[in-house]
Coordinates of C-alpha atoms and ligand atoms in Angstrom, one line a residue:
Chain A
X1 CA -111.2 -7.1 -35.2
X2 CA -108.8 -9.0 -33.1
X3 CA -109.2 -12.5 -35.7
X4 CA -108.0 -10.2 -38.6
X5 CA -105.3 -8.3 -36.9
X6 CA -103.5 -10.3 -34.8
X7 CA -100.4 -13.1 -36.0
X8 CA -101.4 -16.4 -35.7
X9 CA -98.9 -16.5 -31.7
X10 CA -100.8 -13.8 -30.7
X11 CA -102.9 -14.2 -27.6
X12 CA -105.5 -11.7 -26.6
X13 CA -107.2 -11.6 -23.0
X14 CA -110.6 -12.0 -23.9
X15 CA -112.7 -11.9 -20.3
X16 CA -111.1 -11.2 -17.2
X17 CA -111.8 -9.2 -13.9
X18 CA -111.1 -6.3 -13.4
X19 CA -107.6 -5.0 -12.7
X20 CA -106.9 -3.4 -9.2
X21 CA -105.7 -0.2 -9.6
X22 CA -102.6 2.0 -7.5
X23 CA -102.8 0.5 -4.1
X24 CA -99.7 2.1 -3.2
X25 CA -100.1 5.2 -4.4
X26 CA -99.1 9.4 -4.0
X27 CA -99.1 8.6 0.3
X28 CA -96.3 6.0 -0.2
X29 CA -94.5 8.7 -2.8
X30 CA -95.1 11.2 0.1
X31 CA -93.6 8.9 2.8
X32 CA -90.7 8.4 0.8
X33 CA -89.9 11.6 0.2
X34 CA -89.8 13.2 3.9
X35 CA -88.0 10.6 4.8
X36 CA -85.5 11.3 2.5
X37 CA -85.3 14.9 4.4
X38 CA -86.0 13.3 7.9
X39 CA -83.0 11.0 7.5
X40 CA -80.8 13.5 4.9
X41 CA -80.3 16.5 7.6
X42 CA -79.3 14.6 10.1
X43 CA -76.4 12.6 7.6
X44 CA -75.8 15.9 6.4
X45 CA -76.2 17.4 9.5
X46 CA -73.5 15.7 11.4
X47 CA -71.1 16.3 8.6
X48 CA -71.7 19.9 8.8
X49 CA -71.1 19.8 12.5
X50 CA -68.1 17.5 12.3
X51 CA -66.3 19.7 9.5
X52 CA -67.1 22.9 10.4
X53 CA -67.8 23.2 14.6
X54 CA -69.3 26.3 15.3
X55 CA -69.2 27.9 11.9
X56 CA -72.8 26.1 11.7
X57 CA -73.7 26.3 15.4
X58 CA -77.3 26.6 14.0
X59 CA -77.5 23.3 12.5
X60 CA -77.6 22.3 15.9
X61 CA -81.3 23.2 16.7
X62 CA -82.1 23.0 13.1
X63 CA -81.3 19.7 12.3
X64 CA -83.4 18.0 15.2
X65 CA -86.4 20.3 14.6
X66 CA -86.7 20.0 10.6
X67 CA -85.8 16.2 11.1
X68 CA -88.7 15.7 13.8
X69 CA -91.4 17.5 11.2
X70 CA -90.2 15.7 8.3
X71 CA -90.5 12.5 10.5
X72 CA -93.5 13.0 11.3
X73 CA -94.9 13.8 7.8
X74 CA -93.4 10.6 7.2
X75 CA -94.9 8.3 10.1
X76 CA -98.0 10.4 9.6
X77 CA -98.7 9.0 5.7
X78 CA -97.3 5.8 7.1
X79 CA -100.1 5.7 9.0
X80 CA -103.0 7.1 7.0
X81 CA -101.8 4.5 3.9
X82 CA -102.6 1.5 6.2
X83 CA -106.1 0.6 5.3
X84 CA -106.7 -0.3 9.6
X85 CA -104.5 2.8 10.7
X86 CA -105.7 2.1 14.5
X87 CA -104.2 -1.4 14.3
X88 CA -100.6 0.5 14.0
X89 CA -100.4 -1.2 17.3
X90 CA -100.0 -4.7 16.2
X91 CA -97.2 -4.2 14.6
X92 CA -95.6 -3.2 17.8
X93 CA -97.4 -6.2 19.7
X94 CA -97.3 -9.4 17.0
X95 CA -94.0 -8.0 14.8
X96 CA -93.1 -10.1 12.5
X97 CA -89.4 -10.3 12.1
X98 CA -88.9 -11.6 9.0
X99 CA -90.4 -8.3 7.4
X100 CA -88.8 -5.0 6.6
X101 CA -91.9 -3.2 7.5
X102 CA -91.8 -4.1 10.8
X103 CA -88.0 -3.9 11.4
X104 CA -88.5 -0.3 9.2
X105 CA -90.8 0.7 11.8
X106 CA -89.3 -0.1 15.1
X107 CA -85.9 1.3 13.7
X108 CA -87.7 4.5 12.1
X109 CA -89.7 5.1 15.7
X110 CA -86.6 4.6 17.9
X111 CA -84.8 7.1 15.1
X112 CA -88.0 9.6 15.7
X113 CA -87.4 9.3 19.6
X114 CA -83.9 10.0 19.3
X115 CA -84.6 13.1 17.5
X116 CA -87.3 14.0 19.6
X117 CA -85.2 14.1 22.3
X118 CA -82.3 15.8 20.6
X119 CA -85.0 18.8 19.4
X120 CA -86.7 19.2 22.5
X121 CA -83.5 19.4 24.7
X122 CA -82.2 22.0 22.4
X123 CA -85.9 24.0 22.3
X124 CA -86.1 23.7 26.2
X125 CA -82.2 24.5 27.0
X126 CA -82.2 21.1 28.5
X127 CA -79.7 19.0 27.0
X128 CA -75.3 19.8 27.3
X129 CA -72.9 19.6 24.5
X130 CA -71.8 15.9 25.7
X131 CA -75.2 14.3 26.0
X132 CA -76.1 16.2 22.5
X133 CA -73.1 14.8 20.5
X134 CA -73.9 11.1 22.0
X135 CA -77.5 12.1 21.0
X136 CA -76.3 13.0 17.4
X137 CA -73.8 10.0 16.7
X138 CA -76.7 7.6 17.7
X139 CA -79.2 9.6 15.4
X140 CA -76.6 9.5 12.6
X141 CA -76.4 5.7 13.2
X142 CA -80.4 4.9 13.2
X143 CA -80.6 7.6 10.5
X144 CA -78.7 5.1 8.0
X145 CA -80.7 2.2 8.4
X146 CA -83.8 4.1 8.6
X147 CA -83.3 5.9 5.5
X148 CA -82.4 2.4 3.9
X149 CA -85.0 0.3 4.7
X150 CA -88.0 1.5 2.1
X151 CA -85.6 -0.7 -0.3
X152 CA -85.6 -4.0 1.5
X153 CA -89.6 -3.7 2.1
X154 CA -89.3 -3.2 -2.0
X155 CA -87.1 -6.0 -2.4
X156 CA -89.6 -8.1 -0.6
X157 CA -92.0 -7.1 -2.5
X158 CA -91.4 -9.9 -4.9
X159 CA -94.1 -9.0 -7.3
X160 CA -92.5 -5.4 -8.7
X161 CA -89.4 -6.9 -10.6
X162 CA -88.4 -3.2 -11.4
X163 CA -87.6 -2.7 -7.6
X164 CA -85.6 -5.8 -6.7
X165 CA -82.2 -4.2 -7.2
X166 CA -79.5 -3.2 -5.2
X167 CA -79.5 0.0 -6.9
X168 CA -82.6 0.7 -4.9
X169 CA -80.6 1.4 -1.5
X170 CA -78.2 3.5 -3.7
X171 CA -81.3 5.4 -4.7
X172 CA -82.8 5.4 -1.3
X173 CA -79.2 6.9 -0.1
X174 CA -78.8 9.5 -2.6
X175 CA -82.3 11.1 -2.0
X176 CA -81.3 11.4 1.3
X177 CA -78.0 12.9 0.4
X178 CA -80.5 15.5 -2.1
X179 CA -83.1 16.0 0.5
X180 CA -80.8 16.9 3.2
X181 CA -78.0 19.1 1.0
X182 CA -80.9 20.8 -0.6
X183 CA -83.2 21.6 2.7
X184 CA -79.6 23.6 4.3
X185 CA -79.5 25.4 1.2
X186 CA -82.8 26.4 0.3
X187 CA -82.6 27.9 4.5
X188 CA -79.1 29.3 3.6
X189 CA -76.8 27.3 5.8
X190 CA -73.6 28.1 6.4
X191 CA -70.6 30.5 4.8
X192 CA -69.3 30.1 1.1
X193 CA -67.3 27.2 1.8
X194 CA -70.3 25.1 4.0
X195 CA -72.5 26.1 0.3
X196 CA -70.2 24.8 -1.7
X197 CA -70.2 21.1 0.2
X198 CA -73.5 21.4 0.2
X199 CA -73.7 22.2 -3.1
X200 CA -71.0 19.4 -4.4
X201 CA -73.2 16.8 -2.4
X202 CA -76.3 18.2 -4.1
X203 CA -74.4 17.4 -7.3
X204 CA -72.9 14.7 -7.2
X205 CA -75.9 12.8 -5.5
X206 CA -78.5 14.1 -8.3
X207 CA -75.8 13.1 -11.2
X208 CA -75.4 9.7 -9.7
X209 CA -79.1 8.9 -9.3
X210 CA -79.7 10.2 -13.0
X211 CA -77.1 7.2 -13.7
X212 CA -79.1 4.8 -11.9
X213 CA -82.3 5.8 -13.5
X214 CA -80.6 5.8 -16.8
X215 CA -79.2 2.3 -16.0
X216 CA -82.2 1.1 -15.4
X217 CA -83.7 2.5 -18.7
X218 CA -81.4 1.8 -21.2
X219 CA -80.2 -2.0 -19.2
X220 CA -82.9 -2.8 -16.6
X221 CA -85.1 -4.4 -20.0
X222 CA -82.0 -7.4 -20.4
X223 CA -82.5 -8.4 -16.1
X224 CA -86.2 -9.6 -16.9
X225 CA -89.2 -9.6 -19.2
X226 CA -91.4 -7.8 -16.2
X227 CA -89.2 -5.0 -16.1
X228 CA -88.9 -4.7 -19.8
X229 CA -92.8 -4.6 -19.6
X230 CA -92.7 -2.1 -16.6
X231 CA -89.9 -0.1 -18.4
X232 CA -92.2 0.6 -21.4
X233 CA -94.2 2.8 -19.2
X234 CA -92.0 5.1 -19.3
X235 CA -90.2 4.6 -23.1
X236 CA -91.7 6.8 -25.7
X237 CA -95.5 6.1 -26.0
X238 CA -95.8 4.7 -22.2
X239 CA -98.2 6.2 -20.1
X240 CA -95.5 7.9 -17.7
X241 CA -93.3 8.6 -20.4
X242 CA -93.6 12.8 -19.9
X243 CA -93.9 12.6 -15.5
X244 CA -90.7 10.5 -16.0
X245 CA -88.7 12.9 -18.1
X246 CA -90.6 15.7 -16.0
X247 CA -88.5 14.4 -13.0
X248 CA -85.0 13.3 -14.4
X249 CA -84.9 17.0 -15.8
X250 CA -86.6 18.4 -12.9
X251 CA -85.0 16.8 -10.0
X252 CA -81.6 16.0 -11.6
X253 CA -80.2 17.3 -14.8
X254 CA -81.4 20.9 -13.8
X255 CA -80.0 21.3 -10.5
X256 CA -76.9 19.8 -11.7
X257 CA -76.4 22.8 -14.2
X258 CA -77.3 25.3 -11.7
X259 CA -75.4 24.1 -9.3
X260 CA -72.4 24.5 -11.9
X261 CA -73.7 27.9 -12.7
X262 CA -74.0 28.9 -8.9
X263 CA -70.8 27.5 -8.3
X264 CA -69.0 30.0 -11.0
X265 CA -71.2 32.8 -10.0
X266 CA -71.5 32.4 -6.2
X267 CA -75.3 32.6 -6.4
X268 CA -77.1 31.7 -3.3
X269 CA -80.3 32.1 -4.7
X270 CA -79.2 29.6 -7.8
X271 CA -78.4 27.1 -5.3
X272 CA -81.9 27.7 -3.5
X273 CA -83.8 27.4 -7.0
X274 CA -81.5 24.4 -7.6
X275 CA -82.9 22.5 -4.1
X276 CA -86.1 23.8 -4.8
X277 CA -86.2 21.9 -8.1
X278 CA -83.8 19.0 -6.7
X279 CA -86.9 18.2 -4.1
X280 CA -89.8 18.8 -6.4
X281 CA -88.0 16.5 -8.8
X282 CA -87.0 13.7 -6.6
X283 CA -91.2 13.0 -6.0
X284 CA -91.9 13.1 -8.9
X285 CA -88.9 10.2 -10.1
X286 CA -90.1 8.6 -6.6
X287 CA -93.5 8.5 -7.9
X288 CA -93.1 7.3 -10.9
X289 CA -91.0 4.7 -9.9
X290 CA -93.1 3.4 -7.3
X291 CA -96.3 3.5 -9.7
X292 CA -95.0 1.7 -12.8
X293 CA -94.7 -1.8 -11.6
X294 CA -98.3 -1.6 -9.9
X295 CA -99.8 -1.0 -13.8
X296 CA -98.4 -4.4 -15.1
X297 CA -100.5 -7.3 -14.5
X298 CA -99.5 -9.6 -12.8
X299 CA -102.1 -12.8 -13.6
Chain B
X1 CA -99.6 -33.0 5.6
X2 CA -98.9 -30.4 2.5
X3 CA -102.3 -30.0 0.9
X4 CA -102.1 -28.7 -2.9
X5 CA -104.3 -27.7 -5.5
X6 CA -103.7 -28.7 -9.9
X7 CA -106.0 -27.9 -12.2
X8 CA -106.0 -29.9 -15.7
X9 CA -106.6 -27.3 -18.0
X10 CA -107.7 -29.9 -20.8
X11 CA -110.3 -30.4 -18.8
X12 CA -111.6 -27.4 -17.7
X13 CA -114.1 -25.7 -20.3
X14 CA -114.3 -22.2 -18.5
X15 CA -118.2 -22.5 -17.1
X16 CA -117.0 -20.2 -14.1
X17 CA -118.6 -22.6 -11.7
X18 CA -115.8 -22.2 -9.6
X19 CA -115.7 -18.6 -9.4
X20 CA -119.3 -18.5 -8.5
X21 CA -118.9 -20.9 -6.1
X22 CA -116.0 -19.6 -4.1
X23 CA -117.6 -16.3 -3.8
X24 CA -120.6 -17.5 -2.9
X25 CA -118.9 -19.5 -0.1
X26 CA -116.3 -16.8 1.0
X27 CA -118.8 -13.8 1.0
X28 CA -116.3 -12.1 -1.5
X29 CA -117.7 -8.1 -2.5
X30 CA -118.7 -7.1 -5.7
X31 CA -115.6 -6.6 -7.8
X32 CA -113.3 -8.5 -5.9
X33 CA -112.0 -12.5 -6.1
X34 CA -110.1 -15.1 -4.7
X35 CA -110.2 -17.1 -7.8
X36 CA -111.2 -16.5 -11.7
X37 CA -111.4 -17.8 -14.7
X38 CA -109.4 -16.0 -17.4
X39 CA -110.2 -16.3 -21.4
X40 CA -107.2 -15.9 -23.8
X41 CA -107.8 -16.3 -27.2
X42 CA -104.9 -17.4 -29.4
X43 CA -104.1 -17.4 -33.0
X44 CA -105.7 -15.7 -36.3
X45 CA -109.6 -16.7 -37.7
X46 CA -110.5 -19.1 -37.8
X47 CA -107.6 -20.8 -36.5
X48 CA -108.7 -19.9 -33.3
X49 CA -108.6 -21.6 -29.8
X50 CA -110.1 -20.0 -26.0
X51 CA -108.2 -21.3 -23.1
X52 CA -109.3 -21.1 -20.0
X53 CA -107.0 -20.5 -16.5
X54 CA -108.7 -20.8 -13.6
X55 CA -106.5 -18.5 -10.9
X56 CA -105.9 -18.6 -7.4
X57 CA -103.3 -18.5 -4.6
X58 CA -100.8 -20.8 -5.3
X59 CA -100.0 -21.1 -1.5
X60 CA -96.4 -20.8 -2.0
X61 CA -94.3 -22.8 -0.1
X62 CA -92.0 -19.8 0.2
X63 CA -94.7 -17.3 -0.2
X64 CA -93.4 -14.0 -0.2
X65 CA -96.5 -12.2 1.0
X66 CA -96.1 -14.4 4.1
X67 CA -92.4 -13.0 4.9
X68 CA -93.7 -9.4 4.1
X69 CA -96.2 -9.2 6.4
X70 CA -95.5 -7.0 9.4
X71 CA -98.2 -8.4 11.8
X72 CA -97.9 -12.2 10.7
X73 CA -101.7 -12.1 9.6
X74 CA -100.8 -14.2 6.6
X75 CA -99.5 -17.6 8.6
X76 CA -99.0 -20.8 7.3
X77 CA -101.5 -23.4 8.7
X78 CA -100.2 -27.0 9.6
X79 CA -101.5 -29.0 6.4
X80 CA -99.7 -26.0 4.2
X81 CA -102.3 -23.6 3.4
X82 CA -101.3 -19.7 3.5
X83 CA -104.4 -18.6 6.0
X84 CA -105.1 -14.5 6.7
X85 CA -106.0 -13.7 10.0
X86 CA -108.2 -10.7 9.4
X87 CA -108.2 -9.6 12.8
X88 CA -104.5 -9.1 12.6
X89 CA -103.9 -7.1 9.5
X90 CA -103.6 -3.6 9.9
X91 CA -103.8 -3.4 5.9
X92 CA -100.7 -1.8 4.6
X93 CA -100.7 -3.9 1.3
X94 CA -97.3 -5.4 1.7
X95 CA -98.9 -8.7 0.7
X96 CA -100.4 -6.9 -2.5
X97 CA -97.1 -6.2 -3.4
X98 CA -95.0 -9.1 -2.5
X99 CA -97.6 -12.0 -4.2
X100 CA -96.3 -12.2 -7.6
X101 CA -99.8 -13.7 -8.8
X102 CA -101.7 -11.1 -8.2
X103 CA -103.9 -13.3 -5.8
X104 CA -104.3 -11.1 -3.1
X105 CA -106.8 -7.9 -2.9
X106 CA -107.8 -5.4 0.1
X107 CA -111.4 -6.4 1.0
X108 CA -112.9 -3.0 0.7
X109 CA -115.5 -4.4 3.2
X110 CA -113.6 -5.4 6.0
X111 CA -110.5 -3.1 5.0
X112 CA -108.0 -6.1 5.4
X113 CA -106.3 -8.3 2.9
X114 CA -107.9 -11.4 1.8
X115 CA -107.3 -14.2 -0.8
X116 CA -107.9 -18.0 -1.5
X117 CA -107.3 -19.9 1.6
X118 CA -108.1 -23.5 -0.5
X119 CA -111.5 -22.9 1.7
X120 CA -109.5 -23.9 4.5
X121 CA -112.4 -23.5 7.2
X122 CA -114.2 -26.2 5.1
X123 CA -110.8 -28.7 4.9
X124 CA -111.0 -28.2 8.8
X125 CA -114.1 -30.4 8.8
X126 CA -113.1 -32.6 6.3
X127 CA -114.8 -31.0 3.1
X128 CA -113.5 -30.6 -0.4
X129 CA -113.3 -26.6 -1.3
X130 CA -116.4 -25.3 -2.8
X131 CA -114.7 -24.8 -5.6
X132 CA -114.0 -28.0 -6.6
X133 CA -117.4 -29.6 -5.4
X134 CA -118.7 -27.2 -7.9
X135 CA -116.5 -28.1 -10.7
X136 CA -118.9 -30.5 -13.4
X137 CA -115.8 -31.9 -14.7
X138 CA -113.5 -32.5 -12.1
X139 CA -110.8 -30.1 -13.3
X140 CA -109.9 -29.1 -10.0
X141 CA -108.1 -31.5 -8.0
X142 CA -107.1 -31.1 -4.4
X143 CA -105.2 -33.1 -1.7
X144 CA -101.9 -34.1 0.1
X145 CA -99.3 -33.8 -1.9
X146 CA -96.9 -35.6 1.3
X147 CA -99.5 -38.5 0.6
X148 CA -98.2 -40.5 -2.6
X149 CA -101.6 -42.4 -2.7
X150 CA -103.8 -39.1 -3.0
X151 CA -105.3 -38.4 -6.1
X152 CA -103.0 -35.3 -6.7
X153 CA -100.1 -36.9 -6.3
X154 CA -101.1 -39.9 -8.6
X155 CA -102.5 -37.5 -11.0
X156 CA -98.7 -35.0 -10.7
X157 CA -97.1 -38.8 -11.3
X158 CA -99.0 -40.0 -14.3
X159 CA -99.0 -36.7 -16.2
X160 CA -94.6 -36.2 -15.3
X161 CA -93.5 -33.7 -18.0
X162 CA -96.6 -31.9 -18.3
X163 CA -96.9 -30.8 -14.8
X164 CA -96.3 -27.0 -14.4
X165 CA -96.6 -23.8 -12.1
X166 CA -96.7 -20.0 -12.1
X167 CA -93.7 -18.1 -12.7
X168 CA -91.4 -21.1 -11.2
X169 CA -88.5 -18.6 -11.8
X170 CA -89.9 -16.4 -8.4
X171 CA -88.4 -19.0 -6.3
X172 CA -91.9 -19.3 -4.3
X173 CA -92.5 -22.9 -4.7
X174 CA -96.3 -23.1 -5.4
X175 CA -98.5 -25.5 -4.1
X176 CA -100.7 -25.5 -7.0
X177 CA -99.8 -26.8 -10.0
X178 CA -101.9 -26.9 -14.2
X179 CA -101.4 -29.8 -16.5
X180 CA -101.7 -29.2 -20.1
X181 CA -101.4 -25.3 -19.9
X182 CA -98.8 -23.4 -22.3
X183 CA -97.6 -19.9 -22.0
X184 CA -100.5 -18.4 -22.7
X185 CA -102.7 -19.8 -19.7
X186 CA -99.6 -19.0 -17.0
X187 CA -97.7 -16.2 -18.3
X188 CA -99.9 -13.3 -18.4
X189 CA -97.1 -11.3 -20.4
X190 CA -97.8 -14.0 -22.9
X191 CA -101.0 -12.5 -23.7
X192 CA -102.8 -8.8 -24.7
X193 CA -105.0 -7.1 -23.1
X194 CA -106.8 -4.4 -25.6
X195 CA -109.4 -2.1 -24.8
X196 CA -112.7 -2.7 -27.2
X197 CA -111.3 -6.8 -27.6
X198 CA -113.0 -7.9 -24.1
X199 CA -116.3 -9.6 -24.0
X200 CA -116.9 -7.5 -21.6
X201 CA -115.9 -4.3 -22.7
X202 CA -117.1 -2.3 -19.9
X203 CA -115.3 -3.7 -17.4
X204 CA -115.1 -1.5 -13.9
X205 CA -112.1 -0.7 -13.4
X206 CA -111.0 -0.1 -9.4
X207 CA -110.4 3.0 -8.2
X208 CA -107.7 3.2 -5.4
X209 CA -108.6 0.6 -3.1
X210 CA -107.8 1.7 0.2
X211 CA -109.9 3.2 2.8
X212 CA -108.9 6.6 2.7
Ligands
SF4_1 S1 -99.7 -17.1 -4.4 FE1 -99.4 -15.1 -3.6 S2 -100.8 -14.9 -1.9 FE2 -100.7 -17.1 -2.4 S3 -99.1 -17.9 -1.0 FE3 -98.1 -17.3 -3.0 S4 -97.4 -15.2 -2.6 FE4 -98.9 -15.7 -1.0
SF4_2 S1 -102.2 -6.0 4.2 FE1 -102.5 -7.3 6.1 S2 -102.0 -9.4 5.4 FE2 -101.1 -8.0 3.9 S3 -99.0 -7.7 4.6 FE3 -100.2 -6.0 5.4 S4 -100.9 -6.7 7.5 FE4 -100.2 -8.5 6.3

């Protein structure tokens, strides 16, 4: 019983309404996550092209086309998440400046249209080398701010203390260096040389983000009391305690030793198990992430 | 005109009439509100004491929910109040995410967000919220804060010192304020929630609102 348990501080909620549960939920985790790859191939993409001209001649139709899919898998979600999906419209008609959403969406639509372009001039035959690389330099310069925004619309989301942190635009960045180094090397892009940047970015990218999360884990308790509370969701005993793990080893520590392994052995196929894993992992540390604050209670 | 809300929590004695008053006169579905009542029980038998908190919007005057909506559906009105146009909202639960109270929900009748708008189709004609018409022992009370003659701001003069909000450190500037609460009633990390310790111990739990 709670009167013989409990110090004589201790406070116990006795009658309350019910909690709501995940409102942003596995479609957010998925939205995230292809547009990590939508925005990755093209960063990665144009540093291909720029370093290594013709030697990757095919990342020239590729990069467009898997962007565009990814994109779409992205606004798709987007869309299907909204709980009045045919009033997408209004954000277009009444924006609302001062939010990330809407700047996120015009920015990510004007990115989509770009690429669109790019993709269907390449398809078609349609499009010359000159109007492609002015294409590509003004997808590379959406594809920054496109792939950053999902942190500012977390950072306005006042309520999750766990996401208000810069390190959340590091973390959006580095998935999109690990979506985009991963998807060229799980379709084998490229000679030794374009596999092993590709590889170092995988890397490097997946080591620093393991930093980050670990920075969070070990630190993120001393910023605030709600993140110490979020935190413990995922400390020993916390209800995403194993999916957490699941994905730092998954996504990050894994690859990062195969990558090492592939590196000394010069095994494409290590490097394609090592993306394979890098992507699979990168949801499921998305996920978690962007479930844990939504369990704490916030009244 | 800044209209605010402060409930004296030595006052109140948790009868609920509030809550049942406010749905009631906002239609709110089963399983959702704009404002509640919540029971914390503090200290060790029988040194024990309920408190009671009623909750609502605090109608932030730098509410975060309105700067993260895409479509401006949550707008301020002139006397203050954080209104929802539910017409506007294309439901993407930025708001849900952005209120650090917890005071806004997803109508899973209308598919929009909705939350305590201090009744403000009833302040437009001049009437008191239902909320604190229903209240037996005037707990809640509601007025201009800009006017130094209203019985809000007398009441926020006289009790100086004791005069608190929600989680001031969010930088949101509510508009509602509680005399006489502690930790317990404002700061829900303050308390526990157990399973099996509720007096309701079957409470529904929501599944993923949304309408998908
Ligand atoms: S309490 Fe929440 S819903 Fe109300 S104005 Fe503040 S942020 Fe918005
Ligand atoms: S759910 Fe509606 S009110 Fe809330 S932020 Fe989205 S559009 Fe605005």
């Amino acid at each position: 019983m709670v009167e013989h348990t409990t110090a004589a501080t201790d406070a116990i909620v006795t009658l309350d309404v019910a909690l709501p549960g995940i409102v942003w939920g596995w479609m957010i985790t998925l939205n995230m996550w292809a547009k990590s790859i939508g925005t990755g191939v093209v960063l990665i993409g144009v540093y291909l092209l720029k370093k290594y001209g013709d030697r990757v001649a095919s990342v020239k139709t590729m990069m467009p086309v898997i962007s565009f899919i990814f994109l779409n898998i992205f606004l798709l979600f987007t869309l299907l998440d909204l709980h009045q999906p045919f009033r997408m419209w209004h954000i277009f008609f009444y924006p609302h400046w001062t939010s990330a959403i809407t700047v996120g969406a015009w920015l990510a639509t004007i990115f989509t249209g770009i690429i669109f372009v790019m993709a269907a001039g390449k398809i078609l035959n349609k499009i010359n080398e000159e109007q492609y690389n002015k294409l590509m330099w003004a997808a590379f310069v959406f594809a920054i701010p496109v792939t950053l925004y999902t942190a500012t619309i977390m950072g306005e989301a006042s309520a999750r203390e766990l996401w208000q942190t810069p390190t959340e635009l590091l973390q959006m960045a580095l998935a999109a260096f690990i979506g985009g180094s991963a998807t060229y090397l799980i379709l084998g892009v490229g000679d030794r040389n374009v596999k092993r940047d590709l590889a170092i970015v995988l890397a490097v990218s997946a080591t620093l983000s393991f930093i980050v999360y670990m920075g969070e884990y070990y630190f993120g308790a001393m910023k605030a009391e709600e993140v110490a509370a979020t935190i413990a969701f995922v400390k020993d005993g916390g209800a995403y305690h194993t999916m957490f793990w699941l994905g730092q080893v998954m996504g990050y520590i894994v690859p990062v030793a195969l990558v090492i392994f592939a590196l000394r052995t010069q095994s494409n196929s290590l490097l394609a198990l090592a993306s394979v894993l890098a992507l699979a992992g990168l949801w499921i540390a998305k996920h978690v992430w962007l479930v844990i604050p939504q369990l704490l209670n916030l009244s | 005109m800044k209209l605010g809300f402060l409930v004296d929590l030595a006052l109140c004695m948790g009868c609920k009439g509030c809550e049942v008053s406010c749905k009631v006169e906002n239609e709110v579905p089963l399983s959702m509100w704009r404002l509640r009542v919540k029971y914390v029980d503090v200290g060790t038998f029988p040194e024990t004491k309920r408190t009671f908190t009623p909750l609502r919007c605090n109608h932030c005057e730098n509410a975060p929910c309105e700067r993260i909506c895409p479509v401006s559906a949550l707008h301020y009105l002139e006397n203050g109040i954080v209104n929802v146009d539910k017409e506007r909202c294309i439901g993407c639960a930025g708001c849900v995410m952005a209120c650090p109270y917890g005071a806004i929900y997803i109508d899973p009748e209308t598919n929009t967000a909705d939350k305590c708008t201090y009744c403000a189709h009833r302040v437009a004609g001049g009437m008191m919220p239902a909320c604190v018409v229903a209240c037996p022992v005037e707990a809640n009370i509601f007025g201009d804060l800009d006017d130094p003659t209203s019985n809000i701001s007398m009441y926020i003069m006289e009790h100086q010192g004791n005069v608190k909000v929600r989680k001031p450190e969010k930088n949101t500037h509510p508009k509602h304020f509680y005399t006489s609460g502690g930790e317990v009633n404002l700061n829900p990390l303050a308390s526990k929630r157990e399973e099996g310790y509720n007096l309701f111990n079957n409470i529904t739990h929501l599944k993923h609102v949304g309408g998908h």
